[in-house]
Coordinates of C-alpha atoms and ligand atoms in Angstrom, one line a residue:
M10 CA 21.9 19.3 11.8
S11 CA 18.9 17.7 10.2
L12 CA 18.2 14.0 9.8
I13 CA 16.7 12.6 6.6
V14 CA 15.3 9.1 5.9
Q15 CA 15.4 8.2 2.2
K16 CA 13.7 5.1 0.9
F17 CA 14.3 3.6 -2.5
G18 CA 12.0 1.0 -4.1
G19 CA 12.8 -1.9 -6.3
T20 CA 13.1 -0.2 -9.6
S21 CA 15.3 2.5 -8.0
V22 CA 17.9 -0.2 -7.0
G23 CA 17.1 -2.5 -10.0
S24 CA 20.7 -2.5 -11.5
I25 CA 24.3 -1.6 -10.5
E26 CA 23.9 1.7 -12.4
R27 CA 20.8 2.6 -10.4
I28 CA 22.4 1.5 -7.1
R29 CA 25.3 3.9 -8.0
A30 CA 22.8 6.7 -8.6
V31 CA 21.1 6.0 -5.2
A32 CA 24.6 6.1 -3.5
A33 CA 25.2 9.4 -5.2
R34 CA 21.9 10.8 -3.9
A35 CA 22.6 9.7 -0.3
V36 CA 26.1 11.1 -0.5
A37 CA 24.8 14.4 -1.9
A38 CA 22.4 14.7 1.0
Q39 CA 25.2 14.1 3.5
Q40 CA 27.4 16.6 1.8
A41 CA 24.6 19.1 2.1
G42 CA 24.9 18.8 5.8
H43 CA 22.3 16.2 6.7
Q44 CA 22.5 12.9 8.7
V45 CA 21.3 10.3 6.2
V46 CA 19.6 7.0 6.8
V47 CA 18.6 5.0 3.7
T48 CA 16.1 2.2 3.5
V49 CA 16.0 0.0 0.4
S50 CA 13.8 -2.7 -1.1
A51 CA 15.0 -5.7 -2.9
M52 CA 16.2 -5.2 -6.5
A53 CA 13.2 -5.0 -9.0
G54 CA 11.6 -8.5 -9.6
E55 CA 13.6 -10.2 -6.8
T56 CA 10.9 -10.5 -4.2
N57 CA 8.5 -11.9 -6.9
R58 CA 11.2 -14.4 -7.8
L59 CA 11.6 -15.5 -4.2
V60 CA 7.8 -15.8 -3.7
A61 CA 7.6 -18.0 -6.9
L62 CA 10.4 -20.3 -5.5
V63 CA 8.3 -20.8 -2.3
E64 CA 5.1 -21.4 -4.2
A65 CA 6.8 -23.9 -6.6
L66 CA 7.5 -26.1 -3.6
S67 CA 4.1 -26.0 -1.9
S68 CA 0.8 -24.1 -2.0
R69 CA 0.4 -24.7 1.8
Y70 CA 3.8 -23.4 2.8
N71 CA 4.8 -22.5 6.3
K72 CA 4.6 -18.7 6.6
R73 CA 7.6 -18.5 9.0
E74 CA 9.8 -20.1 6.3
Y75 CA 8.2 -17.9 3.6
D76 CA 9.4 -14.9 5.5
V77 CA 12.9 -16.4 5.8
V78 CA 13.1 -16.7 2.1
V79 CA 11.4 -13.4 0.9
A80 CA 13.4 -11.3 3.4
A81 CA 16.6 -12.3 1.6
G82 CA 16.2 -9.9 -1.3
E83 CA 16.8 -6.8 0.8
Q84 CA 20.0 -8.3 2.3
V85 CA 21.6 -8.1 -1.2
S86 CA 20.6 -4.5 -2.0
I87 CA 21.7 -3.0 1.4
G88 CA 25.1 -4.6 1.1
L89 CA 25.5 -3.5 -2.5
L90 CA 24.5 0.0 -1.7
A91 CA 27.0 0.2 1.2
I92 CA 29.7 -1.0 -1.1
A93 CA 28.7 1.6 -3.8
I94 CA 29.0 4.4 -1.2
E95 CA 32.3 3.2 0.1
A96 CA 33.6 3.0 -3.5
M97 CA 32.8 6.7 -3.8
G98 CA 35.0 7.3 -0.8
F99 CA 32.4 7.8 1.9
R100 CA 31.5 5.7 5.0
A101 CA 28.4 3.5 5.0
R102 CA 27.1 0.6 7.1
S103 CA 24.2 -1.7 6.4
Y104 CA 21.9 -3.5 8.8
L105 CA 19.2 -6.1 8.6
G106 CA 15.9 -5.7 10.4
W107 CA 16.9 -7.9 13.3
Q108 CA 20.2 -6.1 13.8
V109 CA 18.7 -2.7 14.2
R110 CA 16.1 -4.0 15.6
F111 CA 12.7 -3.7 14.1
L112 CA 10.6 -5.5 16.6
T113 CA 7.3 -6.8 15.1
D114 CA 4.4 -9.1 16.1
S115 CA 4.6 -12.7 14.9
V116 CA 2.0 -12.5 12.1
Y117 CA 4.4 -13.9 9.4
S118 CA 4.1 -12.3 5.9
K119 CA 2.1 -9.3 7.2
A120 CA 3.8 -8.5 10.5
R121 CA 3.3 -5.1 12.2
I122 CA 6.1 -3.1 13.6
Q123 CA 5.8 -2.5 17.3
E124 CA 9.1 -0.7 18.0
V125 CA 12.2 0.5 16.3
E126 CA 15.4 0.7 18.4
G127 CA 17.4 3.7 17.2
F128 CA 20.5 3.8 19.3
R129 CA 22.8 1.9 17.0
I130 CA 21.8 4.0 14.1
R131 CA 22.3 7.2 16.0
E132 CA 25.8 6.1 17.1
D133 CA 26.8 5.4 13.5
L134 CA 25.3 8.7 12.3
E135 CA 27.4 10.6 14.9
Q136 CA 30.5 8.9 13.5
G137 CA 29.7 10.1 10.0
Y138 CA 28.3 7.0 8.5
I139 CA 25.4 6.8 6.0
V140 CA 23.3 4.1 7.6
I141 CA 21.5 1.7 5.3
I142 CA 18.6 -0.4 6.6
A143 CA 16.9 -3.3 5.0
G144 CA 13.3 -2.5 4.3
F145 CA 10.3 -4.9 4.5
Q146 CA 11.7 -7.0 7.4
G147 CA 11.8 -7.3 11.2
V148 CA 12.1 -9.7 14.0
D149 CA 9.6 -10.9 16.6
E150 CA 10.1 -11.2 20.3
A151 CA 11.3 -14.8 20.0
G152 CA 13.9 -13.9 17.4
N153 CA 12.1 -15.1 14.2
V154 CA 12.5 -13.2 11.0
T155 CA 9.3 -11.5 9.9
T156 CA 8.2 -9.5 6.8
L157 CA 5.8 -6.6 6.7
G158 CA 3.6 -7.5 3.6
R159 CA 4.3 -6.6 0.0
G160 CA 5.4 -3.0 -0.4
G161 CA 6.5 -3.0 3.2
S162 CA 9.7 -1.0 2.8
D163 CA 7.6 2.1 2.7
T164 CA 6.5 1.2 6.3
S165 CA 10.1 0.5 7.3
A166 CA 11.1 4.0 6.2
V167 CA 8.2 5.8 7.9
A168 CA 8.7 3.8 11.2
L169 CA 12.4 4.7 11.1
A170 CA 11.6 8.4 10.5
A171 CA 9.2 8.4 13.4
A172 CA 11.6 6.6 15.8
L173 CA 14.5 8.8 14.8
Q174 CA 12.3 11.9 14.7
A175 CA 13.6 12.6 11.2
D176 CA 13.1 16.0 9.6
Y177 CA 11.9 14.4 6.4
C178 CA 11.0 10.9 5.1
D179 CA 11.6 10.9 1.4
I180 CA 10.1 8.0 -0.6
Y181 CA 11.9 7.7 -3.9
T182 CA 10.1 5.6 -6.5
D183 CA 9.6 5.3 -10.3
V184 CA 7.0 8.0 -10.5
D185 CA 7.6 11.7 -9.5
G186 CA 4.8 11.8 -6.9
V187 CA 1.2 10.9 -6.1
Y188 CA -1.1 11.3 -9.1
T189 CA -4.8 11.9 -9.5
S190 CA -4.8 8.3 -10.8
D191 CA -2.2 5.6 -11.7
P192 CA -0.3 7.3 -14.4
R193 CA 0.3 3.9 -16.1
I194 CA -3.5 3.7 -16.8
V195 CA -4.5 7.4 -17.1
S196 CA -2.0 9.3 -19.3
S197 CA -3.7 12.6 -18.4
A198 CA -3.3 12.0 -14.7
R199 CA -1.8 15.0 -12.8
R200 CA 0.7 15.1 -10.0
L201 CA -0.7 16.4 -6.7
A202 CA 1.6 18.9 -5.0
R203 CA 0.1 18.0 -1.7
I204 CA -2.3 15.4 -0.4
S205 CA -3.8 15.0 3.1
Y206 CA -2.9 11.9 5.2
D207 CA -6.5 10.8 5.2
E208 CA -6.9 11.0 1.4
M209 CA -3.6 9.1 0.9
L210 CA -4.7 6.5 3.4
E211 CA -7.9 5.9 1.5
M212 CA -6.1 5.8 -1.8
A213 CA -3.5 3.4 -0.5
S214 CA -6.1 1.1 1.0
L215 CA -8.1 1.2 -2.2
G216 CA -5.2 0.1 -4.4
A217 CA -2.9 3.0 -5.1
K218 CA 0.3 1.0 -4.4
V219 CA 2.6 4.0 -4.5
L220 CA 2.6 3.8 -0.7
Q221 CA 1.8 0.8 1.5
T222 CA -1.3 1.6 3.6
R223 CA 0.4 0.9 6.9
S224 CA 3.1 3.4 6.1
V225 CA 0.5 6.2 5.7
E226 CA -1.2 5.2 8.9
L227 CA 2.2 5.6 10.7
A228 CA 3.0 8.8 8.9
K229 CA -0.4 10.3 10.1
K230 CA -0.1 9.0 13.6
Y231 CA 3.5 10.3 14.2
K232 CA 3.1 13.4 11.9
V233 CA 6.0 12.3 9.7
P234 CA 6.6 14.9 7.0
L235 CA 6.6 12.5 4.0
R236 CA 7.4 13.3 0.4
V237 CA 7.0 11.0 -2.6
L238 CA 9.7 11.7 -5.2
S239 CA 11.2 10.3 -8.3
S240 CA 14.6 8.6 -8.0
L241 CA 15.1 9.2 -11.8
E242 CA 14.6 12.9 -12.0
E243 CA 14.7 16.0 -9.8
G244 CA 11.4 17.5 -8.8
E245 CA 9.1 18.7 -6.0
G246 CA 7.2 15.4 -5.7
T247 CA 4.1 15.2 -3.5
L248 CA 4.0 16.2 0.2
L249 CA 1.7 14.4 2.7
T250 CA 0.2 17.0 5.1
E251 CA -2.6 17.7 7.4
E252 CA -5.9 18.6 5.7
D253 CA -6.5 22.2 5.0
E254 CA -9.4 24.4 3.7
L255 CA -8.0 24.4 0.2
M256 CA -8.2 20.6 0.0
E257 CA -11.8 20.5 1.2
K258 CA -12.8 22.6 -1.8
V259 CA -11.9 19.8 -4.1
V260 CA -14.6 17.2 -4.2
V261 CA -12.8 14.3 -5.8
S262 CA -9.0 14.2 -5.6
A263 CA -8.2 10.8 -7.1
I264 CA -9.5 7.7 -8.8
T265 CA -8.0 4.4 -7.7
H266 CA -8.4 0.8 -8.8
N267 CA -7.7 -2.6 -7.2
R268 CA -7.9 -5.9 -9.0
D269 CA -6.8 -8.0 -6.0
E270 CA -10.2 -8.9 -4.8
A271 CA -12.8 -11.6 -5.5
K272 CA -16.5 -11.7 -5.0
I273 CA -18.4 -14.4 -3.2
T274 CA -22.2 -14.7 -2.9
V275 CA -24.2 -17.0 -0.6
L276 CA -27.7 -17.3 -2.2
G277 CA -30.9 -18.2 -0.4
V278 CA -29.7 -17.7 3.2
P279 CA -32.6 -18.3 5.7
D280 CA -33.5 -14.9 7.3
R281 CA -32.7 -15.6 11.0
P282 CA -30.3 -14.3 13.6
G283 CA -26.8 -15.9 13.6
V284 CA -26.3 -16.8 9.9
A285 CA -24.0 -13.9 9.2
A286 CA -22.0 -14.7 12.3
T287 CA -21.6 -18.3 11.2
I288 CA -20.4 -17.3 7.7
F289 CA -18.1 -14.5 8.7
G290 CA -16.9 -16.4 11.8
A291 CA -15.7 -19.2 9.6
L292 CA -13.7 -16.7 7.4
A293 CA -12.3 -14.9 10.5
E294 CA -11.1 -18.2 11.9
A295 CA -9.2 -18.8 8.6
T296 CA -7.7 -15.3 8.9
I297 CA -9.4 -14.2 5.7
N298 CA -10.2 -10.5 5.6
V299 CA -13.6 -9.5 4.3
D300 CA -14.0 -6.1 2.6
M301 CA -17.3 -5.0 1.2
I302 CA -20.5 -6.7 2.4
I303 CA -24.0 -6.5 1.0
Q304 CA -27.0 -8.2 2.5
N305 CA -30.4 -8.1 0.9
V306 CA -33.6 -9.7 2.2
S307 CA -36.1 -10.4 -0.5
A308 CA -39.9 -10.4 -0.3
S309 CA -39.9 -14.2 0.1
G310 CA -37.9 -13.8 3.3
E311 CA -34.6 -15.2 2.0
T312 CA -31.3 -13.3 2.1
D313 CA -28.5 -13.0 -0.5
L314 CA -25.2 -12.2 1.1
T315 CA -22.4 -10.9 -1.2
F316 CA -18.9 -9.9 0.0
T317 CA -15.4 -9.5 -1.3
V318 CA -12.2 -11.2 -0.1
P319 CA -8.5 -10.8 -1.2
R320 CA -8.1 -12.7 -4.5
G321 CA -5.3 -14.7 -3.1
D322 CA -7.6 -16.0 -0.4
Y323 CA -10.5 -16.8 -2.8
Q324 CA -10.0 -20.6 -3.0
A325 CA -9.4 -20.9 0.7
A326 CA -12.6 -18.9 1.4
M327 CA -14.7 -21.1 -0.9
D328 CA -13.3 -24.2 0.8
V329 CA -13.8 -22.8 4.3
L330 CA -17.5 -21.8 3.5
A331 CA -18.7 -25.1 2.0
V332 CA -19.6 -26.7 5.4
P333 CA -21.2 -23.6 7.1
V334 CA -23.2 -22.7 4.0
K335 CA -24.8 -26.2 4.2
Q336 CA -25.2 -26.0 7.9
I337 CA -27.3 -22.8 7.8
G338 CA -29.4 -24.2 5.0
A339 CA -28.4 -21.7 2.3
K340 CA -29.1 -22.7 -1.3
E341 CA -25.9 -21.9 -3.2
L342 CA -22.4 -20.6 -2.9
R343 CA -21.1 -18.7 -5.9
G344 CA -17.8 -16.9 -6.6
N345 CA -16.3 -14.6 -9.2
R346 CA -12.6 -13.8 -9.3
A347 CA -12.8 -11.5 -12.4
I348 CA -13.9 -8.4 -10.6
A349 CA -12.2 -5.1 -9.9
K350 CA -12.9 -2.2 -7.5
V351 CA -12.8 1.4 -8.7
S352 CA -13.0 4.2 -6.3
A353 CA -13.3 8.0 -6.2
V354 CA -11.5 9.6 -3.2
G355 CA -11.7 13.1 -1.8
V356 CA -12.0 14.8 1.6
G357 CA -14.3 17.4 -0.1
M358 CA -17.0 14.7 -0.3
R359 CA -17.8 15.4 3.3
S360 CA -19.3 18.7 2.4
H361 CA -20.5 18.2 -1.2
T362 CA -23.4 16.2 -2.6
G363 CA -24.0 14.6 -5.9
V364 CA -20.7 12.7 -6.2
A365 CA -22.3 9.3 -6.3
Q366 CA -24.9 10.4 -8.9
R367 CA -22.1 11.8 -11.1
M368 CA -20.1 8.6 -10.8
F369 CA -22.9 6.2 -11.6
K370 CA -24.1 8.4 -14.5
A371 CA -20.6 8.4 -16.1
L372 CA -20.3 4.6 -15.7
A373 CA -23.8 4.1 -17.2
A374 CA -22.9 6.3 -20.2
D375 CA -20.1 3.8 -21.0
G376 CA -22.4 0.8 -20.5
I377 CA -20.5 -0.3 -17.4
N378 CA -22.6 -2.4 -15.0
I379 CA -22.1 -1.8 -11.2
Q380 CA -22.1 -5.0 -9.2
M381 CA -21.6 -3.6 -5.7
I382 CA -21.3 -0.2 -4.1
S383 CA -19.8 1.0 -0.8
T384 CA -19.3 4.4 0.6
S385 CA -17.5 6.1 3.4
E386 CA -17.2 9.8 4.4
I387 CA -14.5 10.4 1.8
K388 CA -14.8 7.7 -0.8
I389 CA -17.2 5.9 -3.1
S390 CA -16.2 2.4 -4.4
V391 CA -17.9 0.2 -7.0
I392 CA -17.2 -3.4 -7.9
L393 CA -17.4 -4.1 -11.6
D394 CA -16.3 -6.7 -14.2
E395 CA -12.5 -6.7 -14.3
K396 CA -12.5 -6.2 -18.1
Y397 CA -14.0 -2.7 -17.7
M398 CA -11.6 -1.6 -15.0
E399 CA -9.3 0.6 -17.0
L400 CA -12.2 2.1 -19.0
A401 CA -14.0 2.9 -15.7
V402 CA -10.9 4.5 -14.2
R403 CA -10.4 6.7 -17.3
T404 CA -14.1 7.6 -17.6
L405 CA -14.3 8.7 -13.9
H406 CA -11.0 10.6 -14.2
D407 CA -12.7 12.5 -17.1
A408 CA -16.0 12.8 -15.3
F409 CA -14.5 14.5 -12.3
E410 CA -12.3 16.6 -14.6
L411 CA -9.1 15.6 -12.8
D412 CA -7.0 16.3 -15.9
K413 CA -8.0 19.9 -15.8
D414 CA -6.6 22.8 -13.7
A415 CA -9.4 23.4 -11.3
G416 CA -9.0 26.7 -9.5
D417 CA -8.2 25.5 -6.0
R418 CA -7.0 22.0 -6.6
V419 CA -3.5 21.5 -5.2
I420 CA -2.2 20.2 -8.5
A421 CA 1.4 20.5 -9.3
Ligands
ADP181 P1 8.5 1.0 -5.4 O1 9.1 -0.2 -6.0 O2 9.4 2.2 -5.6 O3 8.0 0.8 -4.0 P2 5.8 0.7 -6.4 O4 5.7 -0.1 -7.7 O5 5.5 0.0 -5.2 O6 7.2 1.4 -6.4 O7 4.9 2.0 -6.5 C1 5.0 2.9 -7.5 C2 3.9 2.7 -8.6 O8 2.6 3.0 -8.0 C3 4.0 3.5 -9.8 O9 4.8 3.0 -10.8 C4 2.5 3.6 -10.3 O10 2.2 2.7 -11.4 C5 1.7 3.1 -9.1 N1 0.6 3.9 -8.7 C6 -0.7 3.5 -8.5 N2 -1.5 4.6 -8.3 C7 -0.7 5.7 -8.3 C8 -1.0 7.1 -8.1 N3 -2.2 7.5 -7.8 N4 0.1 7.9 -8.2 C9 1.3 7.5 -8.4 N5 1.6 6.2 -8.7 C10 0.6 5.3 -8.6
LIG182 N1 10.7 -6.1 -1.7 C1 9.3 -6.1 -1.0 C2 8.2 -6.3 -2.1 O1 8.5 -6.4 -3.2 C3 9.1 -4.8 -0.2 C4 9.0 -3.5 -1.0 O2 9.3 -3.5 -2.2 O3 8.6 -2.5 -0.4 O4 7.1 -6.3 -1.7
MG183 MG1 6.3 -0.1 -3.3

């Protein structure tokens, strides 16, 4: 008998009607002979509503209490789903993160799962229950409720699949798979039949929110066979797999975007050892992640240092930097929130040249100015003015002909 983990996102459980449809899907899988574990998110819009309630009270809220509040959305959806399944005449049992338990570290609002205890779930499965687990939440060693970061139910599902050695982890969402670009921005985007873990990891970390980055890391580490499917229609979806030769023939597989970053520049930094350590040390102490960094020493011996931080941390970063920037004798601190990052991703870049040139040429032809560039083995990212983001995504999707059937591309 095989074991399947199914995960349903917010839209997929967004109404009573949808919850019934999810119940029917879980029951159908059980009727087909599988053991079924279901993870669900909060109903669409609910987590945003809870976050807004917290923020209405204080901008410097206690993160432990934030987790207590935002974890509440999933409690409602798991209970409703269990009731829906029972109303259809089948057995279901729901559990919160601490009941299962999903043991995490204590980094509130972005906790990492350390262990999932599976015995209680296994016992219920043996007795014929469909087991329903709240996504997005866990508990730390001291018994505090934690949450896994926005979009974290994907990670709950993959961690469960790994712990239970599930045969499949099916992520049901409001699109029918992973596309060559966000189908809400690029209407000609194509569904990928398969994608490598590495490409999906880059895509997720560069803004393709169809899967939370951490969920892809876990899927890769534990070799979880993961499919992204639509909860609204039948289809093959997208399968995450190990890389193969066919994939390497495709230079660029996808174009992603991210508007959750802000840019900060420290101008006129004296050119001497220790200044970068002072600046980035101050940010690290404030637990602010830095993404891209560019440093440029001018002929006059002064340095300009530009980097990006999550947009939500922009004001905190500017506040934190005011003192060290003066201390090191830099001339000015400048910031810009209205930027976006657009990236081309593809494992084929390892063995092909000319990708950057093609990318820059296409952007130039549309008069789009590039503010920063960063590259890795399988991606090129540019920072540009936010108002050109959608145009840039479409332009690059065209430039790399992702809308076309390219001989070897694993397009559905
Ligand atoms: P869920 O609530 O089911 O977790 P999300 O909203 O988190 O759903 O993720 C699904 C969304 O991800 C889609 O509606 C789509 O707009 C977006 N998305 C961004 N990039 C991509 C991509 N490359 N392929 C598919 N969907 C993408
Ligand atoms: N409900 C949580 C969120 O909105 C977790 C998830 O949807 O995956 O971020
Ligand atoms: Mg999601």
